[in-house]
Every structure is written in C-alpha cells, then in structure tokens.
Amino acid sequence: MSDVSGEAKLEVKQASKEVKESENVAEKYSAMTVSKNSEMNMAELSSAFSAVPAHKPVKKVRSQIQFVEDKQEFSRFPTKAGRRSLSRSISQSSTDSYGSAASYTDSSDDETSPRDKTQVNSKGSSDFCVKSIKQAEFGRREIEIAEQDMSALISLRKRAQSEKPLAGAKIVGCTHITAQTAVLIETLAALGAQCRWTACNIYSTQNEVAAALSETGVAVFAWKGESEDDFWWCIDRCVNTEGWQPNMILDDGGDLTHWVYKKYPNVFKKIRGIVEESVTGVHRLYQLSKAGKLSVPAMNVNDSVTKQKFDNLYCCRESILDGLKRTTDVMFGGKQVVVCGYGEVGKGCCAALKALGSVVCITEIDPICALQACMDGFRVVKLNEVIRQVDVIITCTGNKNVVTRDQLDRMKNGSIVCNMGHSNTEIDVASLRTPELTWERVRSQVDHVIWPDGKRVILLAEGRLLNLSCSTVPTFVLSITATTQALALIELYNAPEGRYKQDVYLLPKKMDEYVASLHLTTFDAHLTELSDDQAKYLGLNKNGPFKPNYYRY
Amino acid sequence: MSVQVVAAKMAEVELKDVPTGKDLPAVSPVETPASEGKSLARGDPQKAGSSDAASPTAEPSAKAGEGSLASLAPNHAKMPQASAMKRTDPQQNGGEAFVNRDGTVAEAPRMKKIQFADQKQEFNKRPSKIGRRSLSRSISQSSTDSYSSAASYTDSSDDETSPRDKQQKNSKGNGDFCIKNIKQADFGRREIEIAEQEMPALMALRKRAQGEKPLAGAKVVGCTHITAQTAVLMETLSALGAQCRWAACNIYSTQNEVAAALAEGGFSVFAWKGESEDDFWWCIDRCVNVEGWQPNMILDDGGDLTHWIYKKYPNMFKKIKGIVEESVTGVHRLYQLSKAGKLCVPAMNVNDSVTKQKFDNLYCCRESILDGLKRTTDVMFGGKQVVVCGYGEVGKGCCAALKAMGSIVYVTEIDPICALQACMDGFRLVKLNEVIRQVDIVITCTGNKNVVVREYLDRMKNGCIVCNMGHSNTEIDVASLRTPELTWERVRSQVDHVIWPDGKRIVLLAEGRLLNLSCSTVPTFVLSITATTQALALIELYNAPEGRYKQDVYLLPKKMDEYVASLHLPTFDAHLTELSDEQAKYLGLNKNGPFKPNYYRY
C-alpha cells in the first residue's frame, strides 16, 4: 500500500519536476530564489514604478546591484537557525507536499491564462481569479484531509467561534495556497474575519484548493505557474478593490507588505498590524523598523520556540530518513555517516541516524556545538579525515563549499552526498560539471556522477535541500505554523491601544505556550496544573508564561 | 577511578565508625547541618537559633546555638549515616546555608532579620528553572561531594586545637596562612596531581598563556570551595602571574590536605574543614585585611566575600578591577546591588554561561540519575516504569538516560512547550495521579514544592522508589511521612524504607534531598569547565581596556564561552573544522568566532 502510493507520488513528482527543469530554472523551486527574484523585481519597481514590471528589466544594472547588496545582507544574517528557516520556511516547503499529493487534477491542457477567463462561483460571485472553479470539489476533499491533521486549528475554531475575536477584521494574505493554508483561512473566516488571499510563490498554489476557497466566497487570486507579472497583478487585485480596505496583513516573504508600502501607503493608516512568517520577510521588517519607516506594529512569528523547534529539529529528524529511503533505498544500520554541522538540523539528523544504528561522525566549527556532539556520543572529526571511508555525507551547516571537488574525488564508490542545509551552496555541485565526469540520472532527484575510473558518487537533488525535494513536510508541522499565525492575528487585532507600537514584536511567550498546548491533544498528553500553593511558591501565574524569555528549552 | 572512589569512601566510613564515642566535638559540627536542614524543613524555631549562631560577632550565642543544635542532633544517627550526611548537607543546604549566613551578616551591622525573610522569598520567586536549579547545586558546591568520597582519609580528627591557635610555617618559613595541618601537604599534592589529570583545559590554558602572563600584577582574593580542583585553578592563576589569597566559601567543604599543599606552595590559604561561623568570617577577614597588600580582583562563590568587603572595607573597591561570581545566589545578590545602584565595579556572571549550564544540568544529571539510583538501590532499569516530573534540562537528562537503559518513561509537565518536546521525544505525557499506582520509580525535577504529596505516596505500589533531582528538599512532601502510623527504617546510608501499616514499603532516597548530590559524585571534568570559565573571566576583566565594562553585571562574552568549550575538546579527541576565509566571508562571521548570536538556543 505505502509502496504503491510512494511510487505514484514519485512519478507525479517527477512529472512536475521535469516541467520545471524544462523551464530551465533549476532553482525557481527554492522559494528563496523566488523571493530574491521578486526583490530584484521590486528594485526595478521602485525605481521605475509606473512601468509595468517586465521580465527583462529595463534598468538592469541598477537592479543587479541591488540584488548583490540584498544578497550580502542576507548572508550576513547571523543565525544558523535563521538562515535555516530562510531556506525552508515551513510554508515554503509546502510546495513540495503539494507536488507529491495534489496535482492529479492539474491537466495542463487548458492554456488560457486565468486572467483572461471570467469565472463565477455557484453563488454568483466572481471576485476571484483561479485556474478553474470546477475543481472546487477536489479541493474541498484536500482541505478535509488536511483538517484531520490540524486539530489545533479546528479546536481553536471551536473555542473562539462564539466570541468571534476577529469580527470586523479584514485580512489580506499572501502565503502559499495549499490545503493547510485553506484550513487557516477558513478558521480565520469562522472567527469573523473577511479574507482576500494571494500566493507568495508562483509555483506553490494548489489549483483545486484555490478553487474550493473561491467557491466558498474567499477572494483568492492565485494559480500554479504564474509569471512574475501575474504574481504582482494578483497581489494588486487582492489589495486594490473598491469599498474594501484591509486592516490586517498576513505575509510570507514580505512581498505583499512591500507592495502595499510602495503602491498604497495610505492603506497603512487603517492597518492594525502585520504578521510575517518567513525569515526573509522578518529581515525586511527589521530593516524597515531600523530605518524608522515601519508605521504599524508587526509580529514575527518565525522565531517562536514552537515553530523553530518543529521547523528544524523534529522535522529534519524525520525527513532525513524519509528522503534518503525514497531516493536511494539505502539501509542505515552500520553505515558510516558524516553529518556536517551540529545545529538544530544536525542534531535532528544525528539522532535519527544513530537510532537506526548508523555510525555517525560530526564536523563542526563552533566549539560549543562540538562539545554538545561529544557529550551526545558522536565523534567530532574534520571532513578530510573520514572522507575516504564514509558511506553517506549530509551537510547542514548553512555555509558554502563544505563539500568540495577535492573531497568528492576522494570519496569511495557508491557513497551518497546530500544537503539538508542552506539552499544549494553547501556541496560544490558546479565543480562536478566537468567533461571527464559522466552524469547519469537514475531516478528523479538522483544522479550518479561517474568518475573516469568507474567510481560512482550518488548525488541527491543536485545538492538542493533533500527534505524539500525528496520528502514531505507533515501537516502537523504546518499546523503549528498556521496556529501561530492565527493567534498572532488575534493578538494584534485585539490588543488594546498602545500595547504594540511601530515595531517588530515576537509572539508573547504565553501565546507560544498556547500553541503548544493546542497540539498536545494529538498526543493524548495530559498537562499537569499548578496548585495555587505551588504557583505562589514559584512566583508564576497558574496559566503561564512558565519560563523567562531567555530560557533555552 | 570510580572503584577507587568507592573504596575510599568505605574506608572513610570505617574510620569514622570507630571513634564515635570519644569524638564528640568533631561529631557535633558534622551533625549540625543535618539538624539544621531538618529544622529548616520544618520551619521550626531552631532556625532563629542557628542564624544567631552564625553571627560573626556574637561568640557566646554561637556557642549556645551550637550547643542546642548538638543536643538536638538525633541519636539514631550512627556514624556511617552521619558521614553521609556530612557529605550531602553542606551542599544540599548550600542555598539555604548561604541565605542563612547572608541573613546573619545583614543582621550584624545594620539590617534586621526581616531582611532575611525578604531575601528568602525573593530567592524563591526567582523565575527561572535553570536558575533555581543551579542555585540548589552550583557545581562548585557539589565539588564538596567528590571531595568527601575521595579524600578524607588523611582527615584524622584527633587534633582538636583550632587552627587559629596554632603557629605553623611552611618549608620556606612563611607563616601567612591558617590551615589544619601543614604536614598533610604531601597528601594534598597527590590529590591535586590527580585532579590535574582530568582538568586538561586548565593545564592547556596554563601552557598557552604562560608566556604572556596575562594576570601579571593581578592580586586575586578568592572565596570558593577549597578542593583539589580549586587548587588546580589557583595554581593556574598563579602560573599566569597572579598573587592569590584564598578562603573557603563553605565551612564543611575544605579538603584539609589540599589547603596544606597550597600553603606549602606559598599560597595564603585560610580554611579548614569544620569551621565555625565565627571562624568563617575570621578567615575571610584575614584573607582581605593584610598590610601592604590590596586585592584588585575578587573571585567569589556565594557572594560572602564580596559582601564582607562591601560592608567592612568599602574603600578597597577603589582598587578593584572586577568581581567574578559563580553561584546563582551570589549573582542574584550582585544584580540586587546593581539595581540599587550600589555596585561600584564591574562583575562577571559566570554561572549563566552556556557551557556551564548545559554541563551543570543536562549532561551531569543524565549520568548521575543512573549512578545515584544504582548506588543506593541496585535497581535494574530495563522495563521499569518510571515517571519523571518536569522536563526541563534536568528532566531531559534523566529521561534520556532511563530510556537508553530500557525503562518505560512517563513525563509530567506544566509548561506546554516542554510538554510538546517530551511528546516529540517519545515520552508519554501524563498527570502524576494517572500513573502513580503502576510506576516503579518516581523522580522529581520540577523546582517546585509538594509535587509528590502524601496522597500519592499512599497510592504507590509496594517497593516504589521515590527520589528528587530538583530543588532542595521541597519537591517530595517528606514531612507528611513523619506520622505515627508509618514506620521508617533506615536500610542503608541515604536509603529509608517507609512502611505502611499494611506492610507496603516505599523506598525514599536521601530523605527527599538532591539525589545526585547525596548519592553520586560530580565528575572532575564538569568542575574543570567551571574553573576554566572562572579563570577566563578573571583574565577578561583584568585585561579589558578602560570603559569596556562599567559598573554592572556582565555575562561572559560568547567568544570566551566558545573558548572554554574548545579547550575541553581535546579530551574527546575532537577535531574542530576551521572556516576558510571564503566561507567566513559568506557567513559574515569572524573565523575565530563568536559563531552564534546571543539568543541562539543550542
């Protein structure tokens, strides 16, 4: 059963991947690039604003400089965790779960651009723009499946439905449009909010889900495979509508915020707050705030404890095994594995591999993390010392050129190389594209690179993120992000005047704890309550927050 | 090594067992903390007596207090137990004892006793689990423990003269010290040499920094536990160019032999095991108040030395470049001073460094939970149902160890985030009363009080083991077990069987005090991390350019924290990867660190 579905998924994925490859944009896929692109685009926009954003930028020089600057700032971003999430904000990764699960209705024979179509849902509303409204039923099924695994959001719906904490809220959102987001949107609607939605990634939209949302009356502007032009057109349609002004923004990547900021600065007068999910977007908000240009409060939900831990440690602990199995069917027991980097991602990978009986070594640059690795029972080595003997190399450093050609040359036959870290920089894949080496694609995402002497190295996902390319992200993890977003919206919308100023805030610890508590039911976990006496002894409120802000968990 | 330790401990017990009768004066201080601990636990009026006794000036009342305490000493306590208690109590009571003393000092010049109550409350109000944790067992406090299990064999207590009344000189003719017996120096030297083996980081630091003498001209006055590990630290400081004068921060924890070896080596040490409260302050005073020598650095553990100088010699602060403080209690006092605007020199909080915190809690407890349970009960872990109350750093350590041994582990939590972590790590999250009937072992590590109450104890099954890894002795409501219908039976040192009328037995370890302090040892390697951090903090404060540190409490710079970790890596034969220039540029990092932002969670 699982085998079959696995194969089916692979095939589907392969198909969808091939489309992308044929479009010759190897990395469009990684949402980061998209946001970079869009940033570049935005630079053009801000310089030549009235012009319609074009594919071939008129002021190319300027935009490119901007791009470089952006990139540098970006790489200067100091946290490993940060950098990590950047490359794979959970919602970004939902792209993938899409690809493997939901494209079956996506028959690409209809080539008319959705912009040119006039569609009406069953209630006669046409305030949306999706691929085909007829797919609504398929989408509804997808959403119902997602609801099963997002019990926290559903229980939030139930708990808060009577008081309608978002009554009067007009939310404009720009996120990946997937079944999981749909559950979020419908929760927001159930809590009283009006929503208009657009996609933050030109490839990640599940057309059926968008259709299902449109059918229920949410104004959605998104389809899979938008052009850059379409992308901004959708955002604009979302914001620029008569008789409706948003008062909340839910953003992923900061594109929507940027667009509103550039085109409709007056809208900010009515806006009560921005909720931003990705590192890129948060980074942009901090920059705005530093420049004194942020005119509304913003909530950084990316750095909440719950999200960070799930995004990195727990998620990678599962996906490393899944990704390797799906692509190579390797057996882990007794294999010698070297994991480069012992941050949250590295810790997750090591724990999983150790549990399956692999012999795991670590490379680290940070002595504190190295000492942690030692205490957890892993040998800390330099890559050069073990490169000849290892069977699997996993990079998760956030750095570049961690595995170089020189090291690839010395690897033994049949060893597997993959990346769980940052973008596609960690393995120097470019250095493998030389004439003497033969590349052989054996499966989707699996390349054999063959040396003249016949030695083969198995490269996964061409050095891109293994867990995004070759495994799925559990809905449960997305549920945590979505719940956090919903709570952040409620908090910002209902905060008394003056609690939040024009700055970027972290979600209050109490909310963070609430998100966690909503997810405990899934595990049938029974939380102990403090007695009055105990609470007094500890100097805590019985309902939390339970820890000081600097607590490391 | 560990075998040796055990042997030594047994020898100690034997040795102690013999002189019980004739040795009363030596016994009574040994007994004191036990009864003090009990009186504190019960909150009975003796507390007032003991804090009176602590007054540095009121000698008569001290004697009276001691007398009353001695008479209070329970006669059921045979020597083996007593020696065990002696081991535990100084540290276990560490927190309270400090507060006690704190209150006392406050009492002496200006403040009143009310202050004492206040401070204790504030103390409890401390919000952090980590904080509370380390408070109860600052590593250096626990060093007492490895001491007592290893090194008291030379400690024949037949010499009853107070060291204060003796005139001793070392082989170089120097008499500027006050210790039990200079003749024990050779034994102490051996202890120090053993400790050096397991403190490679400090030795490496010695070698690396010896050429440049970063502490040349530093005059360090210190108040810490005086153990072989501290001795390695002091000799390192000296090798780096500093002059040191030292006193003990705990009246029981001094290793007399080590003090002797240090005195022989030319250090001015004022400390012996079993000081009275009066002796304690006299030693500190002798340390500070010496002609022709003014300290310019303070290394403190508990804040007593700082307090003394602050009260008695405020002018001294003019020359002082900085304070390095290790314990939570002391750090808390410094923050209070700083808040009140009364801190006139920079201070370094080494307690909250990442390396220390992780070793102090997670790694250390991961080992000691198994060790402690094995030593006391010889229980087999495989398949046993264990409930761990609290999933903070300590709880995480305990759970990991027990899971690895094949136990079935349940967790109770109040914080949903930690609860979710427990779920994701594969532990069933329950309420205590749901599983209390079926579990074989209950371990508390919440930092809270009355986590295991009489009602639960009543419902436990026969043979269930109850122990505490958390805070002080509040977590298990032991007092509620002291009722007439229950029979207490002491079966071993630190192990009590509490027997219900129907014959059910509960195995209570260390009377609900900290298991890992009472029944297991703290590895030298862990102490090495603390000592290295202290040495680096001293170097940093002493060499910092004017203006880098103001009159405030600072955390050790992350770079130093990373350096401490890197010094300990060779022990594991760990090979750290270095960034290439290109990579460092790409990450926007310096090649030599710091590698993480301050808020990184590790």
PDB file of N, CA, C and O in Angstrom, chain A residues 10-55:
ATOM      1  N   LEU A  10       6.141   9.494  -6.472  1.00  0.00           N
ATOM      2  CA  LEU A  10       7.387   9.765  -7.157  1.00  0.00           C
ATOM      3  C   LEU A  10       7.143  10.126  -8.608  1.00  0.00           C
ATOM      4  O   LEU A  10       7.705  11.066  -9.127  1.00  0.00           O
ATOM      5  N   GLU A  11       6.288   9.337  -9.204  1.00  0.00           N
ATOM      6  CA  GLU A  11       6.035   9.606 -10.621  1.00  0.00           C
ATOM      7  C   GLU A  11       5.467  10.992 -10.816  1.00  0.00           C
ATOM      8  O   GLU A  11       5.935  11.767 -11.625  1.00  0.00           O
ATOM      9  N   VAL A  12       4.459  11.257 -10.015  1.00  0.00           N
ATOM     10  CA  VAL A  12       3.838  12.562 -10.150  1.00  0.00           C
ATOM     11  C   VAL A  12       4.873  13.648  -9.979  1.00  0.00           C
ATOM     12  O   VAL A  12       4.979  14.576 -10.751  1.00  0.00           O
ATOM     13  N   LYS A  13       5.671  13.426  -8.931  1.00  0.00           N
ATOM     14  CA  LYS A  13       6.646  14.448  -8.638  1.00  0.00           C
ATOM     15  C   LYS A  13       7.598  14.606  -9.798  1.00  0.00           C
ATOM     16  O   LYS A  13       7.906  15.698 -10.240  1.00  0.00           O
ATOM     17  N   GLN A  14       7.994  13.472 -10.300  1.00  0.00           N
ATOM     18  CA  GLN A  14       8.941  13.526 -11.399  1.00  0.00           C
ATOM     19  C   GLN A  14       8.368  14.367 -12.525  1.00  0.00           C
ATOM     20  O   GLN A  14       9.034  15.235 -13.056  1.00  0.00           O
ATOM     21  N   ALA A  15       7.126  14.094 -12.819  1.00  0.00           N
ATOM     22  CA  ALA A  15       6.494  14.865 -13.883  1.00  0.00           C
ATOM     23  C   ALA A  15       6.576  16.346 -13.580  1.00  0.00           C
ATOM     24  O   ALA A  15       7.050  17.140 -14.383  1.00  0.00           O
ATOM     25  N   SER A  16       6.166  16.668 -12.390  1.00  0.00           N
ATOM     26  CA  SER A  16       6.113  18.097 -12.110  1.00  0.00           C
ATOM     27  C   SER A  16       7.515  18.689 -12.098  1.00  0.00           C
ATOM     28  O   SER A  16       7.734  19.808 -12.496  1.00  0.00           O
ATOM     29  N   LYS A  17       8.451  17.899 -11.625  1.00  0.00           N
ATOM     30  CA  LYS A  17       9.817  18.401 -11.600  1.00  0.00           C
ATOM     31  C   LYS A  17      10.339  18.630 -13.008  1.00  0.00           C
ATOM     32  O   LYS A  17      10.982  19.605 -13.311  1.00  0.00           O
ATOM     33  N   GLU A  18      10.001  17.677 -13.858  1.00  0.00           N
ATOM     34  CA  GLU A  18      10.503  17.786 -15.213  1.00  0.00           C
ATOM     35  C   GLU A  18      10.019  19.063 -15.865  1.00  0.00           C
ATOM     36  O   GLU A  18      10.751  19.723 -16.576  1.00  0.00           O
ATOM     37  N   VAL A  19       8.775  19.374 -15.612  1.00  0.00           N
ATOM     38  CA  VAL A  19       8.258  20.619 -16.162  1.00  0.00           C
ATOM     39  C   VAL A  19       9.176  21.747 -15.784  1.00  0.00           C
ATOM     40  O   VAL A  19       9.615  22.536 -16.603  1.00  0.00           O
ATOM     41  N   LYS A  20       9.510  21.732 -14.491  1.00  0.00           N
ATOM     42  CA  LYS A  20      10.351  22.822 -14.030  1.00  0.00           C
ATOM     43  C   LYS A  20      11.695  22.815 -14.720  1.00  0.00           C
ATOM     44  O   LYS A  20      12.199  23.830 -15.153  1.00  0.00           O
ATOM     45  N   GLU A  21      12.245  21.603 -14.825  1.00  0.00           N
ATOM     46  CA  GLU A  21      13.556  21.559 -15.429  1.00  0.00           C
ATOM     47  C   GLU A  21      13.509  22.031 -16.865  1.00  0.00           C
ATOM     48  O   GLU A  21      14.390  22.722 -17.337  1.00  0.00           O
ATOM     49  N   SER A  22      12.438  21.630 -17.531  1.00  0.00           N
ATOM     50  CA  SER A  22      12.344  22.053 -18.913  1.00  0.00           C
ATOM     51  C   SER A  22      12.238  23.571 -18.998  1.00  0.00           C
ATOM     52  O   SER A  22      12.632  24.176 -19.968  1.00  0.00           O
ATOM     53  N   GLU A  23      11.740  24.125 -17.975  1.00  0.00           N
ATOM     54  CA  GLU A  23      11.694  25.581 -17.977  1.00  0.00           C
ATOM     55  C   GLU A  23      13.058  26.172 -17.652  1.00  0.00           C
ATOM     56  O   GLU A  23      13.225  27.386 -17.598  1.00  0.00           O
ATOM     57  N   ASN A  24      13.960  25.210 -17.350  1.00  0.00           N
ATOM     58  CA  ASN A  24      15.346  25.629 -17.237  1.00  0.00           C
ATOM     59  C   ASN A  24      15.581  26.620 -16.101  1.00  0.00           C
ATOM     60  O   ASN A  24      16.402  27.496 -16.190  1.00  0.00           O
ATOM     61  N   VAL A  25      14.827  26.481 -15.070  1.00  0.00           N
ATOM     62  CA  VAL A  25      15.101  27.295 -13.894  1.00  0.00           C
ATOM     63  C   VAL A  25      15.296  26.319 -12.741  1.00  0.00           C
ATOM     64  O   VAL A  25      14.357  25.950 -12.068  1.00  0.00           O
ATOM     65  N   ALA A  26      16.511  25.930 -12.586  1.00  0.00           N
ATOM     66  CA  ALA A  26      16.771  24.853 -11.636  1.00  0.00           C
ATOM     67  C   ALA A  26      16.298  25.211 -10.245  1.00  0.00           C
ATOM     68  O   ALA A  26      15.881  24.365  -9.481  1.00  0.00           O
ATOM     69  N   GLU A  27      16.342  26.465  -9.916  1.00  0.00           N
ATOM     70  CA  GLU A  27      16.090  26.783  -8.524  1.00  0.00           C
ATOM     71  C   GLU A  27      14.841  27.588  -8.270  1.00  0.00           C
ATOM     72  O   GLU A  27      14.615  28.017  -7.156  1.00  0.00           O
ATOM     73  N   LYS A  28      14.080  27.778  -9.277  1.00  0.00           N
ATOM     74  CA  LYS A  28      12.851  28.523  -9.068  1.00  0.00           C
ATOM     75  C   LYS A  28      12.114  27.923  -7.904  1.00  0.00           C
ATOM     76  O   LYS A  28      11.402  28.553  -7.176  1.00  0.00           O
ATOM     77  N   TYR A  29      12.286  26.687  -7.831  1.00  0.00           N
ATOM     78  CA  TYR A  29      11.744  25.818  -6.877  1.00  0.00           C
ATOM     79  C   TYR A  29      11.990  26.274  -5.451  1.00  0.00           C
ATOM     80  O   TYR A  29      11.096  26.354  -4.642  1.00  0.00           O
ATOM     81  N   SER A  30      13.234  26.543  -5.213  1.00  0.00           N
ATOM     82  CA  SER A  30      13.516  27.016  -3.865  1.00  0.00           C
ATOM     83  C   SER A  30      12.909  28.398  -3.745  1.00  0.00           C
ATOM     84  O   SER A  30      13.206  29.302  -4.498  1.00  0.00           O
ATOM     85  N   ALA A  31      12.039  28.518  -2.775  1.00  0.00           N
ATOM     86  CA  ALA A  31      11.271  29.744  -2.662  1.00  0.00           C
ATOM     87  C   ALA A  31      12.174  30.931  -2.435  1.00  0.00           C
ATOM     88  O   ALA A  31      11.852  32.042  -2.762  1.00  0.00           O
ATOM     89  N   MET A  32      13.313  30.653  -1.885  1.00  0.00           N
ATOM     90  CA  MET A  32      14.219  31.747  -1.611  1.00  0.00           C
ATOM     91  C   MET A  32      14.552  32.489  -2.880  1.00  0.00           C
ATOM     92  O   MET A  32      14.577  33.711  -2.916  1.00  0.00           O
ATOM     93  N   THR A  33      14.825  31.728  -3.904  1.00  0.00           N
ATOM     94  CA  THR A  33      15.177  32.358  -5.152  1.00  0.00           C
ATOM     95  C   THR A  33      14.026  33.216  -5.617  1.00  0.00           C
ATOM     96  O   THR A  33      14.224  34.311  -6.130  1.00  0.00           O
ATOM     97  N   VAL A  34      12.859  32.674  -5.459  1.00  0.00           N
ATOM     98  CA  VAL A  34      11.723  33.451  -5.912  1.00  0.00           C
ATOM     99  C   VAL A  34      11.678  34.773  -5.186  1.00  0.00           C
ATOM    100  O   VAL A  34      11.530  35.824  -5.778  1.00  0.00           O
ATOM    101  N   SER A  35      11.895  34.698  -3.903  1.00  0.00           N
ATOM    102  CA  SER A  35      11.801  35.958  -3.187  1.00  0.00           C
ATOM    103  C   SER A  35      12.942  36.876  -3.594  1.00  0.00           C
ATOM    104  O   SER A  35      12.796  38.070  -3.635  1.00  0.00           O
ATOM    105  N   LYS A  36      14.059  36.282  -3.930  1.00  0.00           N
ATOM    106  CA  LYS A  36      15.142  37.121  -4.435  1.00  0.00           C
ATOM    107  C   LYS A  36      14.728  37.753  -5.741  1.00  0.00           C
ATOM    108  O   LYS A  36      14.888  38.946  -5.961  1.00  0.00           O
ATOM    109  N   ASN A  37      14.198  36.899  -6.598  1.00  0.00           N
ATOM    110  CA  ASN A  37      13.733  37.437  -7.860  1.00  0.00           C
ATOM    111  C   ASN A  37      12.790  38.592  -7.636  1.00  0.00           C
ATOM    112  O   ASN A  37      12.902  39.646  -8.238  1.00  0.00           O
ATOM    113  N   SER A  38      11.869  38.330  -6.720  1.00  0.00           N
ATOM    114  CA  SER A  38      10.868  39.356  -6.543  1.00  0.00           C
ATOM    115  C   SER A  38      11.500  40.598  -5.940  1.00  0.00           C
ATOM    116  O   SER A  38      11.111  41.704  -6.233  1.00  0.00           O
ATOM    117  N   GLU A  39      12.513  40.371  -5.133  1.00  0.00           N
ATOM    118  CA  GLU A  39      13.165  41.544  -4.587  1.00  0.00           C
ATOM    119  C   GLU A  39      13.833  42.333  -5.695  1.00  0.00           C
ATOM    120  O   GLU A  39      13.768  43.549  -5.755  1.00  0.00           O
ATOM    121  N   MET A  40      14.436  41.585  -6.589  1.00  0.00           N
ATOM    122  CA  MET A  40      15.069  42.247  -7.705  1.00  0.00           C
ATOM    123  C   MET A  40      14.012  43.017  -8.472  1.00  0.00           C
ATOM    124  O   MET A  40      14.169  44.177  -8.814  1.00  0.00           O
ATOM    125  N   ASN A  41      12.933  42.312  -8.662  1.00  0.00           N
ATOM    126  CA  ASN A  41      11.855  42.922  -9.382  1.00  0.00           C
ATOM    127  C   ASN A  41      11.386  44.180  -8.686  1.00  0.00           C
ATOM    128  O   ASN A  41      11.091  45.190  -9.315  1.00  0.00           O
ATOM    129  N   MET A  42      11.347  44.093  -7.408  1.00  0.00           N
ATOM    130  CA  MET A  42      10.850  45.223  -6.662  1.00  0.00           C
ATOM    131  C   MET A  42      11.766  46.394  -6.770  1.00  0.00           C
ATOM    132  O   MET A  42      11.350  47.534  -6.790  1.00  0.00           O
ATOM    133  N   ALA A  43      13.057  46.077  -6.851  1.00  0.00           N
ATOM    134  CA  ALA A  43      14.003  47.167  -7.011  1.00  0.00           C
ATOM    135  C   ALA A  43      13.681  47.913  -8.296  1.00  0.00           C
ATOM    136  O   ALA A  43      13.659  49.146  -8.334  1.00  0.00           O
ATOM    137  N   GLU A  44      13.407  47.138  -9.326  1.00  0.00           N
ATOM    138  CA  GLU A  44      13.019  47.799 -10.575  1.00  0.00           C
ATOM    139  C   GLU A  44      11.772  48.626 -10.345  1.00  0.00           C
ATOM    140  O   GLU A  44      11.673  49.775 -10.769  1.00  0.00           O
ATOM    141  N   LEU A  45      10.872  47.987  -9.671  1.00  0.00           N
ATOM    142  CA  LEU A  45       9.586  48.641  -9.477  1.00  0.00           C
ATOM    143  C   LEU A  45       9.763  49.967  -8.769  1.00  0.00           C
ATOM    144  O   LEU A  45       9.208  50.978  -9.159  1.00  0.00           O
ATOM    145  N   SER A  46      10.584  49.938  -7.763  1.00  0.00           N
ATOM    146  CA  SER A  46      10.691  51.176  -7.005  1.00  0.00           C
ATOM    147  C   SER A  46      11.418  52.232  -7.808  1.00  0.00           C
ATOM    148  O   SER A  46      11.215  53.423  -7.621  1.00  0.00           O
ATOM    149  N   SER A  47      12.280  51.795  -8.695  1.00  0.00           N
ATOM    150  CA  SER A  47      12.978  52.805  -9.481  1.00  0.00           C
ATOM    151  C   SER A  47      12.077  53.310 -10.613  1.00  0.00           C
ATOM    152  O   SER A  47      11.942  54.503 -10.827  1.00  0.00           O
ATOM    153  N   ALA A  48      11.463  52.403 -11.299  1.00  0.00           N
ATOM    154  CA  ALA A  48      10.618  52.829 -12.407  1.00  0.00           C
ATOM    155  C   ALA A  48       9.219  52.342 -12.108  1.00  0.00           C
ATOM    156  O   ALA A  48       8.781  51.341 -12.617  1.00  0.00           O
ATOM    157  N   PHE A  49       8.595  53.031 -11.229  1.00  0.00           N
ATOM    158  CA  PHE A  49       7.435  52.428 -10.634  1.00  0.00           C
ATOM    159  C   PHE A  49       6.229  52.335 -11.535  1.00  0.00           C
ATOM    160  O   PHE A  49       5.511  51.354 -11.539  1.00  0.00           O
ATOM    161  N   SER A  50       6.000  53.359 -12.282  1.00  0.00           N
ATOM    162  CA  SER A  50       4.780  53.376 -13.084  1.00  0.00           C
ATOM    163  C   SER A  50       4.807  52.276 -14.138  1.00  0.00           C
ATOM    164  O   SER A  50       3.769  51.792 -14.559  1.00  0.00           O
ATOM    165  N   ALA A  51       6.001  51.921 -14.520  1.00  0.00           N
ATOM    166  CA  ALA A  51       6.095  50.915 -15.571  1.00  0.00           C
ATOM    167  C   ALA A  51       5.556  49.569 -15.078  1.00  0.00           C
ATOM    168  O   ALA A  51       5.705  49.221 -13.922  1.00  0.00           O
ATOM    169  N   VAL A  52       4.980  48.852 -15.964  1.00  0.00           N
ATOM    170  CA  VAL A  52       4.531  47.511 -15.621  1.00  0.00           C
ATOM    171  C   VAL A  52       5.771  46.643 -15.470  1.00  0.00           C
ATOM    172  O   VAL A  52       6.655  46.676 -16.316  1.00  0.00           O
ATOM    173  N   PRO A  53       5.875  45.904 -14.380  1.00  0.00           N
ATOM    174  CA  PRO A  53       7.058  45.073 -14.197  1.00  0.00           C
ATOM    175  C   PRO A  53       7.251  44.111 -15.363  1.00  0.00           C
ATOM    176  O   PRO A  53       6.346  43.388 -15.729  1.00  0.00           O
ATOM    177  N   ALA A  54       8.409  44.156 -15.926  1.00  0.00           N
ATOM    178  CA  ALA A  54       8.651  43.360 -17.124  1.00  0.00           C
ATOM    179  C   ALA A  54       9.623  42.248 -16.819  1.00  0.00           C
ATOM    180  O   ALA A  54      10.335  42.284 -15.831  1.00  0.00           O
ATOM    181  N   HIS A  55       9.626  41.280 -17.689  1.00  0.00           N
ATOM    182  CA  HIS A  55      10.537  40.168 -17.467  1.00  0.00           C
ATOM    183  C   HIS A  55      11.959  40.560 -17.711  1.00  0.00           C
ATOM    184  O   HIS A  55      12.862  40.122 -17.037  1.00  0.00           O
TER     185      HIS A  55
END
